Coordinates of C-alpha atoms and ligand atoms in Angstrom, one line a residue:
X245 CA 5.6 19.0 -22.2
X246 CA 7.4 19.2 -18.5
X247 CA 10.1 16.9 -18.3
X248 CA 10.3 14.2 -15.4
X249 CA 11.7 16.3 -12.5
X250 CA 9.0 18.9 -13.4
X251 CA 6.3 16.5 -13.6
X252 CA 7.5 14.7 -10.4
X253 CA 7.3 18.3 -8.8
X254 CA 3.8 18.8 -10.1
X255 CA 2.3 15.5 -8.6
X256 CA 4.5 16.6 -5.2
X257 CA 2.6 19.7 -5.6
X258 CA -0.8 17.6 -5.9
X259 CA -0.1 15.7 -2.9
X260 CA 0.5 18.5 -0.6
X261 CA 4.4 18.7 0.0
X262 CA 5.8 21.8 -1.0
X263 CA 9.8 21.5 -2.8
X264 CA 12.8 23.4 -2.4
X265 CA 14.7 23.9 -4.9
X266 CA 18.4 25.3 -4.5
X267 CA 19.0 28.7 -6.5
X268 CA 21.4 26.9 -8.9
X269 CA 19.8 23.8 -9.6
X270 CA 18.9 23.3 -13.3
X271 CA 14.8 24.0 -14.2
X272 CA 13.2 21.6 -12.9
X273 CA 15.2 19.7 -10.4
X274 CA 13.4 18.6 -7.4
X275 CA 16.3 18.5 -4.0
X276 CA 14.5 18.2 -1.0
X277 CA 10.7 17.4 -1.7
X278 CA 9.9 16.7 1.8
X279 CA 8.8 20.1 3.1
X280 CA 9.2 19.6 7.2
X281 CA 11.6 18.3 9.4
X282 CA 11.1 14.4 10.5
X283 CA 12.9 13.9 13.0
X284 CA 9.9 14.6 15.8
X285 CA 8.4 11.6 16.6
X286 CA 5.2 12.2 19.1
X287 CA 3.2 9.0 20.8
X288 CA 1.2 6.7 18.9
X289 CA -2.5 7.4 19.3
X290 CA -4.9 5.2 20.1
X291 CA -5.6 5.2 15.9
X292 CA -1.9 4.1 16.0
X293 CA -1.2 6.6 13.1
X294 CA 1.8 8.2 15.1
X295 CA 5.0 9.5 12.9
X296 CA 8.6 8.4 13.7
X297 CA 12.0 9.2 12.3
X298 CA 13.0 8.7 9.1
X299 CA 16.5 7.1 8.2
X300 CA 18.4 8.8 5.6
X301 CA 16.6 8.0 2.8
X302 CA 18.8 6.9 0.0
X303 CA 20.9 4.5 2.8
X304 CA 21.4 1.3 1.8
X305 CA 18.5 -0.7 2.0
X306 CA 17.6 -2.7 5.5
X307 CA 18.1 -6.0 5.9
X308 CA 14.3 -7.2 5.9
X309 CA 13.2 -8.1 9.1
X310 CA 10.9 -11.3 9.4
X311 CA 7.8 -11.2 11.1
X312 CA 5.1 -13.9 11.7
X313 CA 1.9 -14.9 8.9
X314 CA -0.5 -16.9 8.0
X315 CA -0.6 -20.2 6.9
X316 CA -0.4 -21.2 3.2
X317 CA -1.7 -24.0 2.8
X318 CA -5.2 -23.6 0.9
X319 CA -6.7 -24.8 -2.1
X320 CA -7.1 -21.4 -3.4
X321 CA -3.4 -21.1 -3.6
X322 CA -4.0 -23.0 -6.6
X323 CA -6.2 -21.2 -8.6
X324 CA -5.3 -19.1 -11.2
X325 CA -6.3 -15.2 -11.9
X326 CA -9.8 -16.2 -13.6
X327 CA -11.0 -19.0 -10.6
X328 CA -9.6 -16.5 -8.0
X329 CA -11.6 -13.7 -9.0
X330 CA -14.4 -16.0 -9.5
X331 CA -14.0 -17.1 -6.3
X332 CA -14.0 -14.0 -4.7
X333 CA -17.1 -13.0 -6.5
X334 CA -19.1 -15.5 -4.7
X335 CA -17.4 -15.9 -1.5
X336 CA -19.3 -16.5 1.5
X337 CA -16.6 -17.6 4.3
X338 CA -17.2 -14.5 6.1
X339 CA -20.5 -12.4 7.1
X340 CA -19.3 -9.5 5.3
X341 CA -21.1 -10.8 1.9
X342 CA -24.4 -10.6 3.3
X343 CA -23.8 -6.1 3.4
X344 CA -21.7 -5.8 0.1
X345 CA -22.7 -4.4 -3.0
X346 CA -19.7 -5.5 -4.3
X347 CA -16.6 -7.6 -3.9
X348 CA -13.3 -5.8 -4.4
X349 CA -10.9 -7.8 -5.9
X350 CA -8.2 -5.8 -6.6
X351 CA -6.7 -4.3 -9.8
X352 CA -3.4 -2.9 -11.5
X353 CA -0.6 -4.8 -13.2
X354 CA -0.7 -8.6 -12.6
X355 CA 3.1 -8.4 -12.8
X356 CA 4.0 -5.5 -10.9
X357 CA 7.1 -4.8 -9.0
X358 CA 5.3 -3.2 -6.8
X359 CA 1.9 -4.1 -4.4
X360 CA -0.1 -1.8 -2.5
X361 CA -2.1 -3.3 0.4
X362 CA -4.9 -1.8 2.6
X363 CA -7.6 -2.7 5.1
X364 CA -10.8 -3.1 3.3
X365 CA -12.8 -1.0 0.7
X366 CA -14.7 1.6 2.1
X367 CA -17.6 2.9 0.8
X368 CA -17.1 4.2 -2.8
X369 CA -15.0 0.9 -3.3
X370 CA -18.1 -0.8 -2.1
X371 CA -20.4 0.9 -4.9
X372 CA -17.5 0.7 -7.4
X373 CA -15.7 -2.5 -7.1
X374 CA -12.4 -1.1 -7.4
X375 CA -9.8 -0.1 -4.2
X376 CA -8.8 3.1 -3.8
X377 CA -10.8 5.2 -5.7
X378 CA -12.2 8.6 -4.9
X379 CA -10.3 11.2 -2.5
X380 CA -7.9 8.5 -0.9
X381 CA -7.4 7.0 -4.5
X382 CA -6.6 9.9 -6.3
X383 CA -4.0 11.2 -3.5
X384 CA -2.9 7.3 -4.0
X385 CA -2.3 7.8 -7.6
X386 CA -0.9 10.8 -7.2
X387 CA 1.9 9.3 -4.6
X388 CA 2.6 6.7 -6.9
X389 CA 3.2 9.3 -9.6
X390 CA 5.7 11.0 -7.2
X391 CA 8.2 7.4 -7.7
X392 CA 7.6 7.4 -11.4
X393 CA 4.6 5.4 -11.2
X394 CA 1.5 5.0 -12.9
X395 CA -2.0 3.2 -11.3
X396 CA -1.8 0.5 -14.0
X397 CA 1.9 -0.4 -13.5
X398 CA 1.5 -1.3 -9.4
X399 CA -1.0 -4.3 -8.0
X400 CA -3.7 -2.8 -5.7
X401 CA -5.7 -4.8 -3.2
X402 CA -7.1 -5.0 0.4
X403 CA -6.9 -7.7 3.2
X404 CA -10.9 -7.7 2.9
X405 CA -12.1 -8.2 -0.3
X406 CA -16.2 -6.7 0.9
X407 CA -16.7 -3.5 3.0
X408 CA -17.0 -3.7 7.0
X409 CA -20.7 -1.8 7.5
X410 CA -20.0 1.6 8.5
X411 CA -16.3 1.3 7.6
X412 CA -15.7 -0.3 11.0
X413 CA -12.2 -1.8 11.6
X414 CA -11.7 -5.6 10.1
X415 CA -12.5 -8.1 12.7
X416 CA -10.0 -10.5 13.3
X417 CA -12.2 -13.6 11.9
X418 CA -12.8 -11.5 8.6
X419 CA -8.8 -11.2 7.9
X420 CA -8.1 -14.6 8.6
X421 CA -10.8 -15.9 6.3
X422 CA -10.2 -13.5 3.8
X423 CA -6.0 -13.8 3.7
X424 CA -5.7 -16.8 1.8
X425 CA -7.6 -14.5 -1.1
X426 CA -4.7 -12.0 -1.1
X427 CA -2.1 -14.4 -0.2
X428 CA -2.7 -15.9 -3.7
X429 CA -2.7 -12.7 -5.4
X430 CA 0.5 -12.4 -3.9
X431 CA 2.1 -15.3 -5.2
X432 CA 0.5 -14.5 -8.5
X433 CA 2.1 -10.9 -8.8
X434 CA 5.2 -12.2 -7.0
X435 CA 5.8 -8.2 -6.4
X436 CA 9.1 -7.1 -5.1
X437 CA 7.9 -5.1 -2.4
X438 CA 4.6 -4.7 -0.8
X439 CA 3.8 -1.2 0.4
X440 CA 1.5 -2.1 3.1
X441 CA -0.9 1.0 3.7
X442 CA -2.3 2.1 7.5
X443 CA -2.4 0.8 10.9
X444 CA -4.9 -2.3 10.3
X445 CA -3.0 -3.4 7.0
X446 CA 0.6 -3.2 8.7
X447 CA -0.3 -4.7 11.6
X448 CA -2.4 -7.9 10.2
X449 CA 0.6 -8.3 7.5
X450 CA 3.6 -8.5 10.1
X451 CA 1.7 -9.5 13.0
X452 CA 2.8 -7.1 15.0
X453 CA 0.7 -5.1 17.6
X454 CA 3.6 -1.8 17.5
X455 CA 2.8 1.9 16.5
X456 CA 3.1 2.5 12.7
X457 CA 5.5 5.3 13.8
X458 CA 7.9 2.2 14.7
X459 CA 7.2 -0.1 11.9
X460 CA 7.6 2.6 9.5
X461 CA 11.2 3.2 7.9
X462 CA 12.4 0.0 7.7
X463 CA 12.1 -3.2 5.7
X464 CA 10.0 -6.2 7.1
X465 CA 9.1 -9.1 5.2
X466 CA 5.5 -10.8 5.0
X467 CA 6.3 -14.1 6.4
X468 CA 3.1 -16.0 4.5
X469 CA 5.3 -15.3 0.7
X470 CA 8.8 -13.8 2.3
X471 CA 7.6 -10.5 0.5
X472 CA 9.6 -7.7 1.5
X473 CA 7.0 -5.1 2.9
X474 CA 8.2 -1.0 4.1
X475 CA 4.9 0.5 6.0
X476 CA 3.4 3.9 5.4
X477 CA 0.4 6.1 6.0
X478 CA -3.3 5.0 4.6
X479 CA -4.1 7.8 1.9
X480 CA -7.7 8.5 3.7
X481 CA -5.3 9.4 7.1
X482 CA -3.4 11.3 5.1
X483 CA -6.3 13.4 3.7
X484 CA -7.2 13.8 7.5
X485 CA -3.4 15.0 8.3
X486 CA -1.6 16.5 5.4
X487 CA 1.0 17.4 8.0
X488 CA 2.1 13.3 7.7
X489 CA 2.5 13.6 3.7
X490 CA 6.2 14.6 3.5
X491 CA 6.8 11.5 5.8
X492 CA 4.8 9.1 3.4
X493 CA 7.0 10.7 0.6
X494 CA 9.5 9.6 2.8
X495 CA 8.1 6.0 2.7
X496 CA 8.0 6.0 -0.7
X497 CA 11.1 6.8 -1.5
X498 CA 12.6 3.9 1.1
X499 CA 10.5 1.6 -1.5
X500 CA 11.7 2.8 -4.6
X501 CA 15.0 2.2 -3.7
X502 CA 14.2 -1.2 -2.1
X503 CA 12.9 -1.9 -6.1
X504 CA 15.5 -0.5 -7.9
X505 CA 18.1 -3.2 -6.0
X506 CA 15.8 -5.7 -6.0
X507 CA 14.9 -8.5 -8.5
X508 CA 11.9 -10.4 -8.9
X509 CA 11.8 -13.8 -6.8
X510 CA 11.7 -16.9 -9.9
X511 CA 11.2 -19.3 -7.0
X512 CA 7.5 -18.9 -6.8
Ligands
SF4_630 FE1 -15.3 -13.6 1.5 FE2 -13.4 -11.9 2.1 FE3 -15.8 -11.0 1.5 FE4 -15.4 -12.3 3.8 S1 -14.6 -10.3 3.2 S2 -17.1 -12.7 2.3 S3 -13.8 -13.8 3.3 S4 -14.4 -12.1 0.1

């Protein structure tokens, strides 16, 4: 049985980032698992899944930034896990139930400290009813893994809760009626830190129209629960640029370190 730094290095291994380990380090040890340099920061593209520099990573913590959201103030911040999901099941405020197969809730630990957050559900989620399965979830679980982490012990969930046709890009109208959804799941996990994956999710969350490259790296806060968030890459990107996975290991380890001097917020 591999102990944790070897396990750790395995699941580096299965996301792609190689890991140098110094000659005299015991068996096992993991030093510096991010494989290239991050301090190159090229433009955003027009995707907006541009890279940026990385502070040290075991700094102290940020001081969250706050950033704009959505208003509150909904009777489905009321219901509980069971009328939620119910809810969701049947929910017509948007066009997008008239294409889905299924709605995609969310899943994981309703009491995690930590909440993953995408766009939508793309296909497979679609036929599946579950977020980030297939390619994109199993490099997802295998990130998670890299922090010590397994599927069941985080909260995952989209902003859409049914699948744009064609995996096109959330409208606008589709967020906004679909938010309050994942606002109360929000207040329901009351997570210490939302990991807000990809360009759509990060930008809906903080309201903010910049590059990923410059939200990335430091802590904001999602306005609508005061939620700290830290932005990273979308596993599906990262499937489509491997070159990016040493700076999402990067990102992870920003919010593990957020976590582990955090506590939960017993105000909500
Ligand atoms: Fe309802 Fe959200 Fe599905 Fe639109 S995307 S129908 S708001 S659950």
């Amino acid at each position: 049985m591999p102990d944790t730094s070897e396990r750790q290095r395995q699941y580096l291994d299965a996301m792609g980032i190689e890991v140098w380990v110094p000659r005299d380090a015991a068996p096992g040890q993991v030093e510096n698992p991010v494989a290239e340099p991050v301090a190159a920061s090229p433009p955003a593209s027009a995707g907006g899944e541009a890279t940026a520099p990385m502070p040290a990573a075991e700094a102290d913590p940020p001081t969250p930034v706050a950033t704009g959201g959505p208003d509150v103030d909904s009777p489905i911040h009321r219901l509980d896990w069971t009328a939620l999901a119910a809810r969701v099941a049947n929910c017509t405020r948007c066009e997008l139930h008239r294409t889905r197969t299924h709605t995609v809730f969310g899943v994981g630990n309703p009491d995690a400290d930590w909440m993953i957050v995408g766009e939508a559900p793309g296909a497979e989620e679609d036929r599946q009813g579950e977020p980030f399965v297939g390619r994109a979830g199993k490099l997802l679980n295998n990130m998670l893994r890299a922090v010590g982490l397994q599927r069941d012990e985080v909260y995952i969930a989209n902003i859409l809760k049914c699948r744009p046709p064609g995996n096109r890009d959330p409208e606008p109208a589709e967020m906004e009626a679909c938010t309050p959804y994942l606002n109360r799941q929000i207040q329901l996990v009351n997570p210490r830190l939302i990991l807000a994956v990809g360009r759509i999710a990060a930008h809906y969350l903080l309201k903010s129209s910049a590059s990923l490259a410059s939200l990335r790296g430091q802590v904001h806060q999602y306005a609508a629960t005061g939620t700290p968030v830290v932005v990273s890459y979308h596993p599906a990107y990262l499937l489509r640029s491997p070159a990016q996975k040493g700076k999402a290991w990067a990102d992870l380890k920003l919010a593990r370190q957020l976590v582990a001097g955090s506590s939960k917020d017993t105000e909500s």
